[in-house]
mmCIF file of C-alpha atoms and ligand atoms in Angstrom:
data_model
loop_
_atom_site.group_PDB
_atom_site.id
_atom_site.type_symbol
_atom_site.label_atom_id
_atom_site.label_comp_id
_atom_site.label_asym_id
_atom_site.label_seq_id
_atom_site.Cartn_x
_atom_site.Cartn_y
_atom_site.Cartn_z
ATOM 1 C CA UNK A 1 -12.690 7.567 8.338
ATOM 2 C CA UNK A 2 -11.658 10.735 10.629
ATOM 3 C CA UNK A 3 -13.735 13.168 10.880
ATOM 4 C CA UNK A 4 -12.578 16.874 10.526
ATOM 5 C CA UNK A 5 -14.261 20.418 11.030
ATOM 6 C CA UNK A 6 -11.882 22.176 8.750
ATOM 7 C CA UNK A 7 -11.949 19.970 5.839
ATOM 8 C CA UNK A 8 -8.226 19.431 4.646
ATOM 9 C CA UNK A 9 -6.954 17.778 1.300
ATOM 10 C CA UNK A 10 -6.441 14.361 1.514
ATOM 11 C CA UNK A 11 -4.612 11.726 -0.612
ATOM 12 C CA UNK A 12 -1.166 10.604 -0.717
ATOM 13 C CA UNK A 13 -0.729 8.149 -4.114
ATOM 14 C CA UNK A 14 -0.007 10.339 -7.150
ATOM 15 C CA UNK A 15 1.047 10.160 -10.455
ATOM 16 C CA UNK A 16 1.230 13.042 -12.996
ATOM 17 C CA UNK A 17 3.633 15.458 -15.344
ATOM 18 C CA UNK A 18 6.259 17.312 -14.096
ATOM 19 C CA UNK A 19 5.492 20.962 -14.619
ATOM 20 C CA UNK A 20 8.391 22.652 -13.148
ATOM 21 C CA UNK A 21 11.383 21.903 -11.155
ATOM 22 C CA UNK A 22 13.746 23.224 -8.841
ATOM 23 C CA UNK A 23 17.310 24.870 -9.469
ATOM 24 C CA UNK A 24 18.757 21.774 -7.678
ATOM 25 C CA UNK A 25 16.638 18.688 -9.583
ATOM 26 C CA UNK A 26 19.022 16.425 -11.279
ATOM 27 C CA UNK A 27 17.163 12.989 -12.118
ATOM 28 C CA UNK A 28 14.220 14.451 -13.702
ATOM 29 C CA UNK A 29 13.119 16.993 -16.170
ATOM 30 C CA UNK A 30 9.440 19.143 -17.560
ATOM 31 C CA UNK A 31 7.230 16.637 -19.360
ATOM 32 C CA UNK A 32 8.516 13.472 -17.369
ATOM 33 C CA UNK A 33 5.934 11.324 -16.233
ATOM 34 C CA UNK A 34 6.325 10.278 -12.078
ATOM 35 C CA UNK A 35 4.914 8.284 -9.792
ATOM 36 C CA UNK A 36 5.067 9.702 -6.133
ATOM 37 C CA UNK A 37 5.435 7.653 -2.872
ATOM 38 C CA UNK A 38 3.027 8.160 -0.182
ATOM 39 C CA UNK A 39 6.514 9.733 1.867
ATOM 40 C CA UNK A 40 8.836 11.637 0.886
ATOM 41 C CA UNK A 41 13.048 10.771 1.027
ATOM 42 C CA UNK A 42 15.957 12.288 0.517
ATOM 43 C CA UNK A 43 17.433 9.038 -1.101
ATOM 44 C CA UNK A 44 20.306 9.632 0.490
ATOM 45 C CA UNK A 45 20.633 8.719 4.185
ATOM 46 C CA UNK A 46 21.264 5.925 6.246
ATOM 47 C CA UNK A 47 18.335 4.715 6.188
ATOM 48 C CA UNK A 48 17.142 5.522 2.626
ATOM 49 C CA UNK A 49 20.186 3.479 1.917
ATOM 50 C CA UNK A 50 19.081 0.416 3.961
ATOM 51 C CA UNK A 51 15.934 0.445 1.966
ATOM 52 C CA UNK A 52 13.469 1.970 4.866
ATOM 53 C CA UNK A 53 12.797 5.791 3.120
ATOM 54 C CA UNK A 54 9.908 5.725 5.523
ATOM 55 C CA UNK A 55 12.191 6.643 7.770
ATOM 56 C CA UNK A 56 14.120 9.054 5.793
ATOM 57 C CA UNK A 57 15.491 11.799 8.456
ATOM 58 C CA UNK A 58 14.659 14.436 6.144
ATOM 59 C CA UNK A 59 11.148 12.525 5.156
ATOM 60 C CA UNK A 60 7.754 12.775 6.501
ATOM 61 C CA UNK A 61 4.412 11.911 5.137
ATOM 62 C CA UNK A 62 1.748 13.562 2.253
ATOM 63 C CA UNK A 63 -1.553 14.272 3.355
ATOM 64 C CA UNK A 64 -0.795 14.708 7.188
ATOM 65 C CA UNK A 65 -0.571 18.335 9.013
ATOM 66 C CA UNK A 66 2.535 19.313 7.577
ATOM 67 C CA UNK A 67 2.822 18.056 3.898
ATOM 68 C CA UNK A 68 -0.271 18.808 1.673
ATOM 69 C CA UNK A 69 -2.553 15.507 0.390
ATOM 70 C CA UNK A 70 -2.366 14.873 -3.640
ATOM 71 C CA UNK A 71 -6.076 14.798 -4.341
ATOM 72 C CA UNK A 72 -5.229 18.291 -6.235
ATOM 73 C CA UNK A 73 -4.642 20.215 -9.683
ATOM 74 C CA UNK A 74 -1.054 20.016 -8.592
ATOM 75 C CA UNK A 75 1.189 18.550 -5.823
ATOM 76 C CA UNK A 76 4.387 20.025 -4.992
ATOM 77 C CA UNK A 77 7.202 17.403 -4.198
ATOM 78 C CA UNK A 78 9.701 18.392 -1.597
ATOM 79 C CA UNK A 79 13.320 15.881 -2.136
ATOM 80 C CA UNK A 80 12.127 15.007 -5.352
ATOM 81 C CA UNK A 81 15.061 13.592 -6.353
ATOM 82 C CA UNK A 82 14.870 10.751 -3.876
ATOM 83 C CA UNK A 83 11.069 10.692 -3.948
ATOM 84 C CA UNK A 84 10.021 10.634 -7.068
ATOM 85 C CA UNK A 85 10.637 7.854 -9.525
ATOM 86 C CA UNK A 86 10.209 8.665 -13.553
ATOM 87 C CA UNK A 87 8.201 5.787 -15.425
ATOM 88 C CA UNK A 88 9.154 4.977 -19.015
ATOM 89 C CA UNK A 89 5.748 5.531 -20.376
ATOM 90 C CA UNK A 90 3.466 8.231 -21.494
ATOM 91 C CA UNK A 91 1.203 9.963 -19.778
ATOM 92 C CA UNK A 92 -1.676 8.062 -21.976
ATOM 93 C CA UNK A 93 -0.268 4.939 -20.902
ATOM 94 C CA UNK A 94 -3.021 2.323 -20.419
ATOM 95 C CA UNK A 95 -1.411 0.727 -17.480
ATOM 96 C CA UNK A 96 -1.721 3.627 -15.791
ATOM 97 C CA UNK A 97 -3.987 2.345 -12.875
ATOM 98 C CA UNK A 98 -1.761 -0.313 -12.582
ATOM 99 C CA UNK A 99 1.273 2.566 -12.515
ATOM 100 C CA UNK A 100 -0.218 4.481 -9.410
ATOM 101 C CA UNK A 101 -0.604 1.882 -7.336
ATOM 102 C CA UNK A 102 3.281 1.558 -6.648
ATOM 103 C CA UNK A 103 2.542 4.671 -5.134
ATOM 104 C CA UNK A 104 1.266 3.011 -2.260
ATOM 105 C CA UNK A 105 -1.474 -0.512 -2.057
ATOM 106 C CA UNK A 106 0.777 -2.491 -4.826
ATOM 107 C CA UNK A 107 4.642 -1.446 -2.634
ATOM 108 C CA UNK A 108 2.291 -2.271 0.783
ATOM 109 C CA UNK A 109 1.297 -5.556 -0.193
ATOM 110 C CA UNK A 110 4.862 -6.469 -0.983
ATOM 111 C CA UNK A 111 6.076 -5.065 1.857
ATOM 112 C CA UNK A 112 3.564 -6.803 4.038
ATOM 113 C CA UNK A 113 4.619 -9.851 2.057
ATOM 114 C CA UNK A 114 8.656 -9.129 2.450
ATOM 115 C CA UNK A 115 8.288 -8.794 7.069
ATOM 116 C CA UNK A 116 5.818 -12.132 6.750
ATOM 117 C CA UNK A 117 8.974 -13.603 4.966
ATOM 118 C CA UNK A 118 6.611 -14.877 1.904
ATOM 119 C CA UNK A 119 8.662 -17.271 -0.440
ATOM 120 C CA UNK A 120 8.221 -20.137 -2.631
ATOM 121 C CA UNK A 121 6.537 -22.955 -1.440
ATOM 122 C CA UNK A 122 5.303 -21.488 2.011
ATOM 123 C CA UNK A 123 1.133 -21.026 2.837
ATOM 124 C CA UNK A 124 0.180 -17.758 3.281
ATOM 125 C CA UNK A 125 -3.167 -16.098 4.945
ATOM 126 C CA UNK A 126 -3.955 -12.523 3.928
ATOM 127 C CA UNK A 127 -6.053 -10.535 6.551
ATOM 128 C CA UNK A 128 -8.663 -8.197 5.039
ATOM 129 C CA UNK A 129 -9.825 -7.865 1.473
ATOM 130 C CA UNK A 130 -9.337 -4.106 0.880
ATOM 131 C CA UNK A 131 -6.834 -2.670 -1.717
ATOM 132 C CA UNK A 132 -3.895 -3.654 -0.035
ATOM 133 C CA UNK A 133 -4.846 -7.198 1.219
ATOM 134 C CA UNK A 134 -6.119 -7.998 -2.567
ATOM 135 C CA UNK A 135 -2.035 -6.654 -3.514
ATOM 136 C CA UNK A 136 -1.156 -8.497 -1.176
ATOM 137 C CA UNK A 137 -2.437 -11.578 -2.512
ATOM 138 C CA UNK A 138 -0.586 -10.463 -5.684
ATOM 139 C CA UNK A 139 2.904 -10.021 -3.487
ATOM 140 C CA UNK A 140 2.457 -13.429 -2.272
ATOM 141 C CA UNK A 141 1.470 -15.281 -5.656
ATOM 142 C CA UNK A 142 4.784 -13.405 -6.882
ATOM 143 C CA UNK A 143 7.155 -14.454 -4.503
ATOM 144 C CA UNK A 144 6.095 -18.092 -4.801
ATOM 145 C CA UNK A 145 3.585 -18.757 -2.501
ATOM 146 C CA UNK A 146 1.616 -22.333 -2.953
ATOM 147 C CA UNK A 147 -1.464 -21.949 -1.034
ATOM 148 C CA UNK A 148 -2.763 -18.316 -0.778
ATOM 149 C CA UNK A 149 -5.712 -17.935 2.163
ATOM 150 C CA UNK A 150 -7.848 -14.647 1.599
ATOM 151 C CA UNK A 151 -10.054 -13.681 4.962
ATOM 152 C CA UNK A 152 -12.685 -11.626 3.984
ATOM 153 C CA UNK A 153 -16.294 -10.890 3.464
ATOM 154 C CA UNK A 154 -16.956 -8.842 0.458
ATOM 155 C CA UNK A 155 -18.026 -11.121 -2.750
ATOM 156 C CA UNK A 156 -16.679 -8.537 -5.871
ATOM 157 C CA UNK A 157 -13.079 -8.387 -3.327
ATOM 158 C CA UNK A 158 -13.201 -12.180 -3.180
ATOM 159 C CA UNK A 159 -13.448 -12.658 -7.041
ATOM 160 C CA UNK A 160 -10.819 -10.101 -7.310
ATOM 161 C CA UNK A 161 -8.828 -12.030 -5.086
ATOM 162 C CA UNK A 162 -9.172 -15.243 -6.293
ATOM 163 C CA UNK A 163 -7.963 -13.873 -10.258
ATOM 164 C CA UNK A 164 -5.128 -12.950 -8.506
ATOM 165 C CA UNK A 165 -3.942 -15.814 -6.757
ATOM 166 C CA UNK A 166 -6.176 -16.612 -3.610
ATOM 167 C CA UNK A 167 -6.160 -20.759 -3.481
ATOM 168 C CA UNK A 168 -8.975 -20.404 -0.487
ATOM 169 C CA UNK A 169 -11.278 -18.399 0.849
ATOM 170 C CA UNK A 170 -12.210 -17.750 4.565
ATOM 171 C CA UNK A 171 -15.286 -15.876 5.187
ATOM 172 C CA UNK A 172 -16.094 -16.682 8.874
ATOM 173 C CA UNK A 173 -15.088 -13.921 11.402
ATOM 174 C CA UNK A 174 -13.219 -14.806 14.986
ATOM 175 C CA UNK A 175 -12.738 -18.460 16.491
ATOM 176 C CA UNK A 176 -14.415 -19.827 13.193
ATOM 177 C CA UNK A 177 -12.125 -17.936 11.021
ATOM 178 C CA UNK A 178 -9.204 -19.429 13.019
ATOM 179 C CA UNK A 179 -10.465 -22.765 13.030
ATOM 180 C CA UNK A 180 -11.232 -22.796 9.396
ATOM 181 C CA UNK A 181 -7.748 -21.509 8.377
ATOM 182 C CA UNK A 182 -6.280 -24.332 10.406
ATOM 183 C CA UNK A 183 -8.243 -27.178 8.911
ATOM 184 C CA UNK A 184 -6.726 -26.092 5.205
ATOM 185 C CA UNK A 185 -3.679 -26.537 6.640
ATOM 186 C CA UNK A 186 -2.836 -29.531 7.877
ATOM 187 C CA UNK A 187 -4.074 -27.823 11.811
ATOM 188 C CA UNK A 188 -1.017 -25.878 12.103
ATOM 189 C CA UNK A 189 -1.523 -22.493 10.430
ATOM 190 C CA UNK A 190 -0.195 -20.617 7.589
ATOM 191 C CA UNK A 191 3.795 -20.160 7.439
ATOM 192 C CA UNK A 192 3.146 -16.346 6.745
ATOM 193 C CA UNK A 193 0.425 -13.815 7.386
ATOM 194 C CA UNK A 194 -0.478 -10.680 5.860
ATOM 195 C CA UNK A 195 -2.323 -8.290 8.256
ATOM 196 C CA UNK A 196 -4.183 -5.526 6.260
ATOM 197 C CA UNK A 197 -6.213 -4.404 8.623
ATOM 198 C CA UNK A 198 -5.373 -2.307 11.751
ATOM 199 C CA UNK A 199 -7.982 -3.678 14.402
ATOM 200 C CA UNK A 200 -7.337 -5.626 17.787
ATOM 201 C CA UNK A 201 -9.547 -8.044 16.206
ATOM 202 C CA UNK A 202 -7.496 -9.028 13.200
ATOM 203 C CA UNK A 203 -4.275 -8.940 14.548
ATOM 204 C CA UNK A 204 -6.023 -11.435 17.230
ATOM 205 C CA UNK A 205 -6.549 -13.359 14.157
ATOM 206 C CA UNK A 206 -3.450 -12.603 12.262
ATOM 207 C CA UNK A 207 -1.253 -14.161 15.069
ATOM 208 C CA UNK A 208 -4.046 -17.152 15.997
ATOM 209 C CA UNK A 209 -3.650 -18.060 12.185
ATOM 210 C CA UNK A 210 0.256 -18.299 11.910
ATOM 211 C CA UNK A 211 1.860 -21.968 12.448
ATOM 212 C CA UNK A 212 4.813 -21.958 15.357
ATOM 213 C CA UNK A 213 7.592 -20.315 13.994
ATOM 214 C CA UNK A 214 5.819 -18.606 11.263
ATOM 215 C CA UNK A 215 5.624 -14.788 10.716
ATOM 216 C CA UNK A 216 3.306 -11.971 10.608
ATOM 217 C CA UNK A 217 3.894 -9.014 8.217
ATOM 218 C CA UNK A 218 1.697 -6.047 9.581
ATOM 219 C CA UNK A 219 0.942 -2.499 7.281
ATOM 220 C CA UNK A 220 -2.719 -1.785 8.781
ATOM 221 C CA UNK A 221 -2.075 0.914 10.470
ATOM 222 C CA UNK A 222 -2.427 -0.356 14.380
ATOM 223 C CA UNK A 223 -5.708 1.277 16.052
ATOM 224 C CA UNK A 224 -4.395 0.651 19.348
ATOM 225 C CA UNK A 225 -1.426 1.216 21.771
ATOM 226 C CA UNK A 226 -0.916 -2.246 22.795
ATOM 227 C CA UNK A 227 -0.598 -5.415 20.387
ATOM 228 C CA UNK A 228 -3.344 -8.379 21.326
ATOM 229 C CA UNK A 229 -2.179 -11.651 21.780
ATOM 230 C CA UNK A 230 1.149 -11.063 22.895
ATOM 231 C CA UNK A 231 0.932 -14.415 24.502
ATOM 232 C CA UNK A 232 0.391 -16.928 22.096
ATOM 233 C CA UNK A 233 2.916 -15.126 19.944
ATOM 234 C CA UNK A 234 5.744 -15.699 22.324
ATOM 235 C CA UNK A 235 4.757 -19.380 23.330
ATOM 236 C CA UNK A 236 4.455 -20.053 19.314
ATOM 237 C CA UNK A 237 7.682 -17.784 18.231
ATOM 238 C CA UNK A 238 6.027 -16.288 16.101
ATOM 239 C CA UNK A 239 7.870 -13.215 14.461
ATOM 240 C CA UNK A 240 5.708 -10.077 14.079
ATOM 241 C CA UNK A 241 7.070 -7.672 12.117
ATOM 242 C CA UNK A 242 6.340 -4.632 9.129
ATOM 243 C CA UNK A 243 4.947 -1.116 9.698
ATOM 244 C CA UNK A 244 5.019 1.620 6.800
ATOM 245 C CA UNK A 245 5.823 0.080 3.231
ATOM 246 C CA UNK A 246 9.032 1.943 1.910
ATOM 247 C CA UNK A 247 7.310 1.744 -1.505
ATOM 248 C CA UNK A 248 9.833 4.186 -2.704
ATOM 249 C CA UNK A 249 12.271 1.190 -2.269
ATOM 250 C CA UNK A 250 10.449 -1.486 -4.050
ATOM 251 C CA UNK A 251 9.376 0.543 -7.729
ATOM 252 C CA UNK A 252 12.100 -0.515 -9.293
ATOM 253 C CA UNK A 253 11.129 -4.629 -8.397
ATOM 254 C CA UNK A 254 7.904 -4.237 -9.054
ATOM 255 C CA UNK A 255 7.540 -2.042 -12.136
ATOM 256 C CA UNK A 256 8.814 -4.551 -15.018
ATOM 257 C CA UNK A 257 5.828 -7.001 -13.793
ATOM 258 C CA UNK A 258 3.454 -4.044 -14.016
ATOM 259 C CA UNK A 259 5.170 -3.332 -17.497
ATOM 260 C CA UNK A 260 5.158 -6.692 -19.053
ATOM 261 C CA UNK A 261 1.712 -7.539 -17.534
ATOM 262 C CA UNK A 262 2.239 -10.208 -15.659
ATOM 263 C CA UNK A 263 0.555 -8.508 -12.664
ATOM 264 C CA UNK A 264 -2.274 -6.279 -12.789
ATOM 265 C CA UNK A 265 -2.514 -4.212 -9.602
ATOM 266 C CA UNK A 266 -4.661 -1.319 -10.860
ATOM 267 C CA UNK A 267 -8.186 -3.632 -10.778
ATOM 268 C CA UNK A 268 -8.370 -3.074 -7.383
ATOM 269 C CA UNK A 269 -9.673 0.850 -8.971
ATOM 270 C CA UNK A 270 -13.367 0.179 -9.287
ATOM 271 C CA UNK A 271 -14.472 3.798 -9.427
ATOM 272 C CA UNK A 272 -12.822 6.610 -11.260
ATOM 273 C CA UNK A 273 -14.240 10.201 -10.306
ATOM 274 C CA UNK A 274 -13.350 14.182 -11.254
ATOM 275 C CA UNK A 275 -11.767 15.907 -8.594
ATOM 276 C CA UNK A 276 -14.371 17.588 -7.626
ATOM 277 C CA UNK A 277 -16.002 14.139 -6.724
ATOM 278 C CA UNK A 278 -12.895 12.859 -4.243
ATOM 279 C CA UNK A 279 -15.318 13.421 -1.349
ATOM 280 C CA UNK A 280 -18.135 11.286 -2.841
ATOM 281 C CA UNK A 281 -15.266 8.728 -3.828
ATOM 282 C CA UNK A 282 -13.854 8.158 -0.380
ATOM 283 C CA UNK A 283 -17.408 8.274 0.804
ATOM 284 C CA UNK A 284 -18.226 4.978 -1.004
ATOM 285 C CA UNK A 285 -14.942 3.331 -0.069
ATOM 286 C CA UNK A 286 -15.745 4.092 3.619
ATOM 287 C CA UNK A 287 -19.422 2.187 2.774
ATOM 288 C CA UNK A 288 -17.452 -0.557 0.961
ATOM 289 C CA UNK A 289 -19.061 0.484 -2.197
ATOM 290 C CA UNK A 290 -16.003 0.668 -3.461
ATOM 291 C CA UNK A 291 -12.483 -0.950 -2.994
ATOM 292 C CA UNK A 292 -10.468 1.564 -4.227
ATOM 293 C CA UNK A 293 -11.795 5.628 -6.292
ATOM 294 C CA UNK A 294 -9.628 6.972 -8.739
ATOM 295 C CA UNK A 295 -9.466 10.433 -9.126
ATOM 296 C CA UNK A 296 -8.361 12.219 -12.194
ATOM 297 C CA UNK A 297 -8.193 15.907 -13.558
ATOM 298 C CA UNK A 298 -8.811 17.011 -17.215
ATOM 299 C CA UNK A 299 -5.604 17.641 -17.495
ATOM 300 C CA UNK A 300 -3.024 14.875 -16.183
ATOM 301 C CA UNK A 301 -1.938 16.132 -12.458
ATOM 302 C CA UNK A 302 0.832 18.409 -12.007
ATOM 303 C CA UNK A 303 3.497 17.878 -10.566
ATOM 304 C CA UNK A 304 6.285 20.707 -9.303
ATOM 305 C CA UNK A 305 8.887 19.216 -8.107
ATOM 306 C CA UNK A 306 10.658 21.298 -5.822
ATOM 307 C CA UNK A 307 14.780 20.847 -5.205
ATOM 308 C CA UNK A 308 16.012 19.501 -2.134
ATOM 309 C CA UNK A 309 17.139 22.875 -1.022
ATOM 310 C CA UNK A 310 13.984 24.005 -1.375
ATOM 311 C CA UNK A 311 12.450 21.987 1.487
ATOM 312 C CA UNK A 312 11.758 24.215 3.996
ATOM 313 C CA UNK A 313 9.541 26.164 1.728
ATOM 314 C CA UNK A 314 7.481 23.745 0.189
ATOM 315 C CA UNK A 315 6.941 22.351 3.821
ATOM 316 C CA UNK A 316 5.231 25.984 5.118
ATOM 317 C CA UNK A 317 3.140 26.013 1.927
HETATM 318 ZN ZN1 LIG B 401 16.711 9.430 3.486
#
């Protein structure tokens, strides 16, 4: 994790009441219960249109320098109309965990599934056993995957992974990890690979792992400028693709199999603490105590979700 001197608030996945709205708000009314993407869209663009609101041209990012983070009594939502999405539940609602997580890790893992062109019948290797590799073990068991190839270390993540769909398990690191991926399958590699991680390392891995022809879907976050092995990618054709999830765009897919159970994305929570915990939760996640903290107010969190026109304001606050 980044350090900082000045402390800031952190957080982008939400879910709360709305508490107030603006003059302009049309979709959604006081008392409704939302779930709020990690970015922010208009809903209305080009791009919005095409599906890719992380690219919104009137978007940007929670949590970074110029949009507050959501670990807070109350968030305020610039675009809401295009941002947020209202959930047909209460706010008591046991799926709730579940709920949040199309705020960001469940809508990743799809998405990371979706750019390494996941679909029925087709292996699959998922790269890193955090929140979003175990949804994306989920994404891929969804959209048909038959064999389902989990890298990663940690035993409660592996268990986790393997209720929701892992077929195999890799737990060596490097070469061995490579080599050991390619003997479950046939010595050609998986058809589609989920890289979760970020690191020169794993993407090393990510692209050693996929079959000619085959795909990588990347959404951890790249640590470095250039992308390692270049090389073998071009000799093998191997399409590389992904970047930030447009969760926004994928709610509506994903939220009846959240509804009628038939996924369960919220296990990957395996801490809940107050608010005035969040430091000591990220603090165990950064330690791999803990896959994924919860945070959560008395009170449900607030939400105010401020009209489109009132943008420019709620981006100074
Ligand atoms: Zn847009």
């Amino acid at each position: 994790m980044e350090h900082s001197d000045t402390g800031r608030r952190m957080g982008h996945e939400a879910i709360g009441v709305v508490e107030a709205v603006g003059a302009d708000l049309r979709t959604m009314k006081v008392g409704d219960l939302v779930v709020m993407p990690f970015a922010y869209s208009d809903g209305t663009c080009v791009f919005c249109h095409e599906g890719l609101h992380t690219s919104c041209i009137h978007g940007g990012f929670f949590g970074t320098g110029a949009m507050d983070g959501a670990q807070a009594e109350a968030v305020r939502v610039p675009q809401a109309d295009g941002t947020l999405f209202v959930l047909p539940v209460g706010k008591d609602d046991a799926l709730m965990p579940s709920l949040v997580t199309l705020s960001d890790v469940m809508g990743t893992g799809h998405h990371a599934a979706v750019a390494a062109k996941v679909a029925p019948g087709k292996t699959v290797a998922v790269v890193g056993d955090g929140a979003v590799g175990l949804c994306g073990v989920i994404a891929a068991r969804r959209l048909g995957a038959e064999q389902i190839i989990i890298l990663g270390r940690h035993a409660d993540r592996i268990a986790l992974a393997k209720e929701f769909g892992a077929t195999d398990v890799v737990s060596e690191r490097g070469d061995e990890a490579v080599e050991r991926v390619r003997e479950l399958t046939g010595g050609f590699g998986v058809h589609s690979v989920l890289e979760c991680v970020g690191l020169e390392q794993s993407m090393l891995t990510a692209i050693s792992i996929a079959r000619p022809g085959g795909a990588v879907g990347r959404v951890g976050v790249p640590q470095d400028e250039t992308m390692s092995a270049s090389r073998p990618a071009f000799y093998n054709n191997i399409t590389v693709s992904g970047g930030p999830a447009p969760v926004r765009a994928y709610i509506e897919e994903l939220l009846p199999d959240i509804l009628e159970g038939r996924i369960e994305p919220g296990r990957v929570f395996d801490r809940v603490v107050r608010l005035d915990e969040v430091p000591d939760g990220y603090r165990a996640m950064d330690q791999r105590e803990a896959i994924k903290s919860w945070s959560s107010s008395e009170a449900p969190a607030l939400m105010e979700a401020a009209a489109q026109t009132e943008l420019g304001e709620s981006v100074l606050n």
